[in-house]
Tab-separated table of C-alpha atoms in Angstrom:
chain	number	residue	atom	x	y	z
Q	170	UNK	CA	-15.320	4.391	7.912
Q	171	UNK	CA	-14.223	5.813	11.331
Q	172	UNK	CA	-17.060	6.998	13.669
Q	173	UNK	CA	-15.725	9.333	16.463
Q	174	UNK	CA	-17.832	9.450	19.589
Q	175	UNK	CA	-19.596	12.959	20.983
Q	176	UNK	CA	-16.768	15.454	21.807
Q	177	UNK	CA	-13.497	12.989	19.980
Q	178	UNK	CA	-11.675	14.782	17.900
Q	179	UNK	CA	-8.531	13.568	16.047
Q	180	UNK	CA	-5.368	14.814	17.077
Q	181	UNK	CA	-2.620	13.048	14.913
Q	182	UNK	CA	-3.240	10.735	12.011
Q	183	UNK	CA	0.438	7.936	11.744
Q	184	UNK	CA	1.374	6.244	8.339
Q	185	UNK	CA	4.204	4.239	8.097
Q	186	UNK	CA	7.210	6.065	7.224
Q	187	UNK	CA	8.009	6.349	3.404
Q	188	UNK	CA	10.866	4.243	3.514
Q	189	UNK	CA	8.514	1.007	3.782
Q	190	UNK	CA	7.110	1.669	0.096
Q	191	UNK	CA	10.661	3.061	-0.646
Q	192	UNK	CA	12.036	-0.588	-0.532
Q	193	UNK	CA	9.538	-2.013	-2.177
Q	194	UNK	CA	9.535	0.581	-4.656
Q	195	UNK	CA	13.362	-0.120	-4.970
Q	196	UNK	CA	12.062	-3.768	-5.497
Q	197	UNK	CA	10.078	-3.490	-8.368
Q	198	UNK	CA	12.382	-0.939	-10.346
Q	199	UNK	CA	14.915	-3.924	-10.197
Q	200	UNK	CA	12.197	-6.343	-11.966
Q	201	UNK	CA	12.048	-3.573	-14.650
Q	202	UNK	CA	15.027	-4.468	-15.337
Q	203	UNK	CA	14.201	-8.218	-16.451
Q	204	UNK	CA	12.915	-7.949	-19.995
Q	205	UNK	CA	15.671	-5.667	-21.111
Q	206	UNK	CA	18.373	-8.534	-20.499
Q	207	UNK	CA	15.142	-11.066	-21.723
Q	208	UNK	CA	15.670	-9.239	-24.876
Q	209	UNK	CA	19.311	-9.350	-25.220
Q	210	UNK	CA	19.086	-12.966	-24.896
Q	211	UNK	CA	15.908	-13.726	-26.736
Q	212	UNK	CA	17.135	-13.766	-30.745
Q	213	UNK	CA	19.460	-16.516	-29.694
Q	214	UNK	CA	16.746	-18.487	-28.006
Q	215	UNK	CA	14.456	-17.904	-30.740
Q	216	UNK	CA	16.587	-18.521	-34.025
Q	217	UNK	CA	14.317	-21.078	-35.489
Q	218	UNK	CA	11.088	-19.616	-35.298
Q	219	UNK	CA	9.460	-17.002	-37.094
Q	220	UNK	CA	10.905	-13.317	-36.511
Q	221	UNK	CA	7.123	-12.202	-37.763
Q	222	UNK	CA	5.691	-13.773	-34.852
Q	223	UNK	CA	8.060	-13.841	-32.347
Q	224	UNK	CA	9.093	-10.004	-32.269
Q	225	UNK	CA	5.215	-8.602	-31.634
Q	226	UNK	CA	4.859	-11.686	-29.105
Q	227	UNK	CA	7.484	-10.514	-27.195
Q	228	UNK	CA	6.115	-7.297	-26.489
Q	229	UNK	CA	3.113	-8.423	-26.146
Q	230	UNK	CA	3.846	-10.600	-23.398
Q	231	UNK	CA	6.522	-7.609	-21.991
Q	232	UNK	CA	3.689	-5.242	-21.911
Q	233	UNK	CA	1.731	-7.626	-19.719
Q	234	UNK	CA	4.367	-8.337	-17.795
Q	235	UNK	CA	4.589	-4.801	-16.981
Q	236	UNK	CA	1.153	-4.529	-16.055
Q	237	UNK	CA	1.419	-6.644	-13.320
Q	238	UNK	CA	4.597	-5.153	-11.815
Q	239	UNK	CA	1.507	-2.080	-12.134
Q	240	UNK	CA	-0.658	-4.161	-10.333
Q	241	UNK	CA	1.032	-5.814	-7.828
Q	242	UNK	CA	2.448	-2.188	-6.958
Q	243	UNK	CA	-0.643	-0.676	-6.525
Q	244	UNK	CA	-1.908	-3.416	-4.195
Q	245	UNK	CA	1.167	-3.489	-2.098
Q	246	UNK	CA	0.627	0.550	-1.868
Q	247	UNK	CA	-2.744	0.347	-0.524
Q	248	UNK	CA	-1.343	-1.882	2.245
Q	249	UNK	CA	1.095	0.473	3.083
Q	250	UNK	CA	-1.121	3.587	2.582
Q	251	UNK	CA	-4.391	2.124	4.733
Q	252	UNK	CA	-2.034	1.007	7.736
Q	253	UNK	CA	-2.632	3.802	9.916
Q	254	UNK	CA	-3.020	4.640	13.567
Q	255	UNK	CA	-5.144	7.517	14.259
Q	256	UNK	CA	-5.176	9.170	17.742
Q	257	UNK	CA	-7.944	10.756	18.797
Q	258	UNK	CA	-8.862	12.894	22.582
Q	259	UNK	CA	-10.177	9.548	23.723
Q	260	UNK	CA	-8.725	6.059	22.243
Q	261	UNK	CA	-5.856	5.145	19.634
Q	262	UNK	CA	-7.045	3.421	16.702
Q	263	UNK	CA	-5.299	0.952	14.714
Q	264	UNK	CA	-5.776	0.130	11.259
Q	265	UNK	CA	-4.118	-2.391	9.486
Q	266	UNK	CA	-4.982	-3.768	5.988
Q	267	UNK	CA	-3.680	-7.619	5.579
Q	268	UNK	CA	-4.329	-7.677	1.344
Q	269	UNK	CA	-7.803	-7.553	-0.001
Q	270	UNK	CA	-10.964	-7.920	2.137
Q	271	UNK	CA	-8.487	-8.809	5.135
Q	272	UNK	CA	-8.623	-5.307	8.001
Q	273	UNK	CA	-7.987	-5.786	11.044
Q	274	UNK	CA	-9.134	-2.272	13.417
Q	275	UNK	CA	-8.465	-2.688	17.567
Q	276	UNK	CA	-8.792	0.298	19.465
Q	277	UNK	CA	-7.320	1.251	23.344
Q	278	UNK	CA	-8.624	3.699	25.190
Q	279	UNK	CA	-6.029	5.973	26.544
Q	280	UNK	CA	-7.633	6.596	29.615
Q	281	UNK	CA	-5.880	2.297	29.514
Q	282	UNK	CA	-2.602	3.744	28.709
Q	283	UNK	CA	0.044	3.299	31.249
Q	284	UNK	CA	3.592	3.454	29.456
Q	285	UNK	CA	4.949	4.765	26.211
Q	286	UNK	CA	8.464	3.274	25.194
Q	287	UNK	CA	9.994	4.295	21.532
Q	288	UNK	CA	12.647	2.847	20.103
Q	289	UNK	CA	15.099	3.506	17.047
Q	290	UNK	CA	17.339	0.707	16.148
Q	291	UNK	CA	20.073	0.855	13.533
Q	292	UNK	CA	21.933	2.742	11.226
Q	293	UNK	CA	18.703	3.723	8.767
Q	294	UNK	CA	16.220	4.238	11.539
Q	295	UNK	CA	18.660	6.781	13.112
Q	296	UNK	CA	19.051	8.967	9.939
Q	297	UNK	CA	15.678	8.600	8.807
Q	298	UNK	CA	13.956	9.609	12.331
Q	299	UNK	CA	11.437	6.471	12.510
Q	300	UNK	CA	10.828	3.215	14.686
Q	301	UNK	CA	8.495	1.615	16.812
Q	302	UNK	CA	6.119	3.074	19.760
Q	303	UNK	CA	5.516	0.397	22.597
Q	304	UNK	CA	2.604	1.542	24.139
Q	305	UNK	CA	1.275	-0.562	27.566
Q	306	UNK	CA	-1.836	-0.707	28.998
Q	307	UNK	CA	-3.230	-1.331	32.528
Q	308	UNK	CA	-4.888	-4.604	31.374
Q	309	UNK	CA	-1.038	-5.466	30.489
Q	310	UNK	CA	-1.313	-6.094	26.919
Q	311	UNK	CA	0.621	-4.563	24.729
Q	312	UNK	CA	0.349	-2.220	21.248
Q	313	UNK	CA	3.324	-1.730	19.135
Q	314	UNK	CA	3.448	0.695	16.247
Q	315	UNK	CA	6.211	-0.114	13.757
Q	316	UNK	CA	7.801	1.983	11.211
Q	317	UNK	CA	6.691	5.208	12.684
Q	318	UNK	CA	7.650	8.772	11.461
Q	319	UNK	CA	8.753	12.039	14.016
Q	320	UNK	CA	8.718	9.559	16.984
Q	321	UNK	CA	8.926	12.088	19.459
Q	322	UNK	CA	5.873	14.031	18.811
Q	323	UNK	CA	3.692	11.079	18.614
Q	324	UNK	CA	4.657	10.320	21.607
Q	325	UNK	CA	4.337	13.185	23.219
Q	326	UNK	CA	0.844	13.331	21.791
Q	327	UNK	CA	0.225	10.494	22.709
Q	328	UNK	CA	1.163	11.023	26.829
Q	329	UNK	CA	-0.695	14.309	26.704
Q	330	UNK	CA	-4.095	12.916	25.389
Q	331	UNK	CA	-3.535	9.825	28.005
Q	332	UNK	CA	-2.677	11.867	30.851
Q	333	UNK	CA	-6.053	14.579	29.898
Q	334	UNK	CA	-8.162	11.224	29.481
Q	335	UNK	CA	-7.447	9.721	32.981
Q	336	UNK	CA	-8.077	12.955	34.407
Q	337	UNK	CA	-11.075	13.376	33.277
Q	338	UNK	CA	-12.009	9.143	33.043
Q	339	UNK	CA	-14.904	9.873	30.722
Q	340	UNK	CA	-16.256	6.607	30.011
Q	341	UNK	CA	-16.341	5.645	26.492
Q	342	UNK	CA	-19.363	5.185	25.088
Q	343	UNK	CA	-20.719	4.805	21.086
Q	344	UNK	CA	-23.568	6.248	18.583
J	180	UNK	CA	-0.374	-18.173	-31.713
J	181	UNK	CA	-2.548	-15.113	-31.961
J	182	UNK	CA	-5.505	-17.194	-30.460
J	183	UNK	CA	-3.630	-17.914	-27.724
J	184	UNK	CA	-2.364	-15.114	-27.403
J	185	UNK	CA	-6.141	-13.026	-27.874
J	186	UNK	CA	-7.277	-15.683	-25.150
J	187	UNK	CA	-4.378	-14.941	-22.580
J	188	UNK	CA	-5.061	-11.101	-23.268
J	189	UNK	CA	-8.943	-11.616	-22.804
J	190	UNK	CA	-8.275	-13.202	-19.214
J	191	UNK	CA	-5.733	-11.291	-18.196
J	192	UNK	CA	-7.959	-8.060	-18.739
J	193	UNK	CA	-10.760	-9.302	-17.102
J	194	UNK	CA	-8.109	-10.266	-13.853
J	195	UNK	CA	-6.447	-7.235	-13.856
J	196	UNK	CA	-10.180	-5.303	-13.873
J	197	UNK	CA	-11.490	-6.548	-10.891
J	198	UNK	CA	-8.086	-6.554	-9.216
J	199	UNK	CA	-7.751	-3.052	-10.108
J	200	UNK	CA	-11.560	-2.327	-8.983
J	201	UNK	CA	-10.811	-4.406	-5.389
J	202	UNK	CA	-8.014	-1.873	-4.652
J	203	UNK	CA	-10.348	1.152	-5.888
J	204	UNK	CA	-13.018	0.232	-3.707
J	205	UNK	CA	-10.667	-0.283	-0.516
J	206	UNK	CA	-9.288	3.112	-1.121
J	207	UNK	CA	-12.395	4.841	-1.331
J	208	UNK	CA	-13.761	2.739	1.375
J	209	UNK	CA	-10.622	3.211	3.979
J	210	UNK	CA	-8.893	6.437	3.249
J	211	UNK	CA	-9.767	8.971	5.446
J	212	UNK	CA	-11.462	12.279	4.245
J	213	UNK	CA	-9.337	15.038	3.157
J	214	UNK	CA	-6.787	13.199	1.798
J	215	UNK	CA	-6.148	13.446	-1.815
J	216	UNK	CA	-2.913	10.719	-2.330
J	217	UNK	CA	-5.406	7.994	-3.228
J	218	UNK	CA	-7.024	10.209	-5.913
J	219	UNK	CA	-3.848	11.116	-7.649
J	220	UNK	CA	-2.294	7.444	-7.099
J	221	UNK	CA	-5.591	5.932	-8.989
J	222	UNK	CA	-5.833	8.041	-11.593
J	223	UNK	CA	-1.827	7.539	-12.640
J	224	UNK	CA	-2.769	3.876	-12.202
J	225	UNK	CA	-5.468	4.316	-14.426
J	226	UNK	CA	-3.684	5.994	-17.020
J	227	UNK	CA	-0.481	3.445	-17.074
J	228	UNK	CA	-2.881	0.962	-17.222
J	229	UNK	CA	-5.001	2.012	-20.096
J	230	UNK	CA	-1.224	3.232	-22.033
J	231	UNK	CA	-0.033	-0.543	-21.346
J	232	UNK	CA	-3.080	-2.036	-22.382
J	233	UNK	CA	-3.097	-0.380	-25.706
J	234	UNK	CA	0.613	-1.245	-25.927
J	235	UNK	CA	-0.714	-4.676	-25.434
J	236	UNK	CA	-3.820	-4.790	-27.225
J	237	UNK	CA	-1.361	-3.274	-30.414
J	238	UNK	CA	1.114	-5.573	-29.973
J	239	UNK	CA	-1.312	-8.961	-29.848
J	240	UNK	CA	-3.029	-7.631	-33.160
J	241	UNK	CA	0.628	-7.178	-34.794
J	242	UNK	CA	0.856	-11.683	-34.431
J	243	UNK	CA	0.211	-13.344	-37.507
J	244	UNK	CA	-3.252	-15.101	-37.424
């Protein structure tokens, strides 16, 4: 999937913090919670009709249900899990996964990078050390990396690698 | 009932396979070497899965034909 050039290593691989699948995590442990208070109300619904077929219909029908709280869990944790930015000696890379058959990759090469701005907003970002890198380039457009874990040291990576590749203004160039 | 059930189930498994084989393939295609999260994710996905669908597949035969 990722082809580094001659001489790129990579220096620091970024997933979104764990409190993006925490939420959504928190989400579907809530829906859970539906068939339980389904079945408290279900005998009254279902007086009339057969208890023979009713009773293994309903779990039939709540064990499907279940499977695709499974399913729709599992997709939404590949999204979070295959977002990633990966910085290498010579260019950031981001990765983003929009669904099935939907990535989007764009790449800057830090020899382009001109400012690095972080930011932690808020009351949950503060205790749980993540935000958002703002990273400018000289052709003025600019990359923003949300959710991101131990700001600082990205960052810093980041700066270090930029300031070595402008030294050095290897041009990039591919297999 | 059971045959509408049966036919529900019968689509539903067939959906939920190549869902589930979509997401297996993007994992192995995108996740970077080394990294053995995916693995262990799939194969607890796998086994819910296969638990649920039994649970199912018990539970569909259990409706009167």
């Amino acid at each position: 999937m990722l082809k580094l050039y001659d001489n790129e290593k990579i220096v620091l691989i970024i997933h979104k913090h764990w409190f993006v699948m925490a939420r959504t995590i928190a989400t579907f442990a809530a829906l859970v919670f539906i068939p339980p208070v389904i079945l408290t109300f279900l005998p009254l619904a279902t007086e009339q009709f057969d208890i023979r077929i009713v009773e293994p219909a309903t779990n039939f029908f709540l064990s499907l249900y279940i499977m695709v709280l499974f399913i729709f869990l599992f997709l939404l944790w590949m999204d979070y899990y295959l977002d990633m930015w990966i910085i290498t000696t010579s260019r950031i890379i981001d990765a983003e996964q929009h669904g099935l058959f939907n990535r989007e990759i764009s790449e800057i090469p830090l020899q382009h990078v001109q400012d690095v701005t972080i930011e932690i907003k808020g009351f949950i970002e503060t205790f749980l050390k993540f935000g958002r890198i703002r990273i400018q380039t000289a052709g003025e457009r600019e990359f923003t990396i949300n959710f991101v874990p131990h700001l600082y040291e990205a960052k810093e990576v980041i700066i270090k690698y930029a300031h070595e590749a402008q030294k050095t203004q290897l041009p990039v160039t591919s297999n | 009932m059971f045959l509408i059930a049966l036919a529900i189930f019968i689509a539903f498994s067939l959906i939920y396979l190549l869902l589930s084989a979509a997401i297996f393939y993007h994992l192995r295609q995108y996740t970077l070497p080394g990294r053995p999260a995916p693995r262990i994710i799939m194969l607890a996905f796998i086994f819910l899965s296969a638990l649920f669908w039994l649970f199912s597949a018990t539970f569909l035969l259990k409706i009167p034909t």
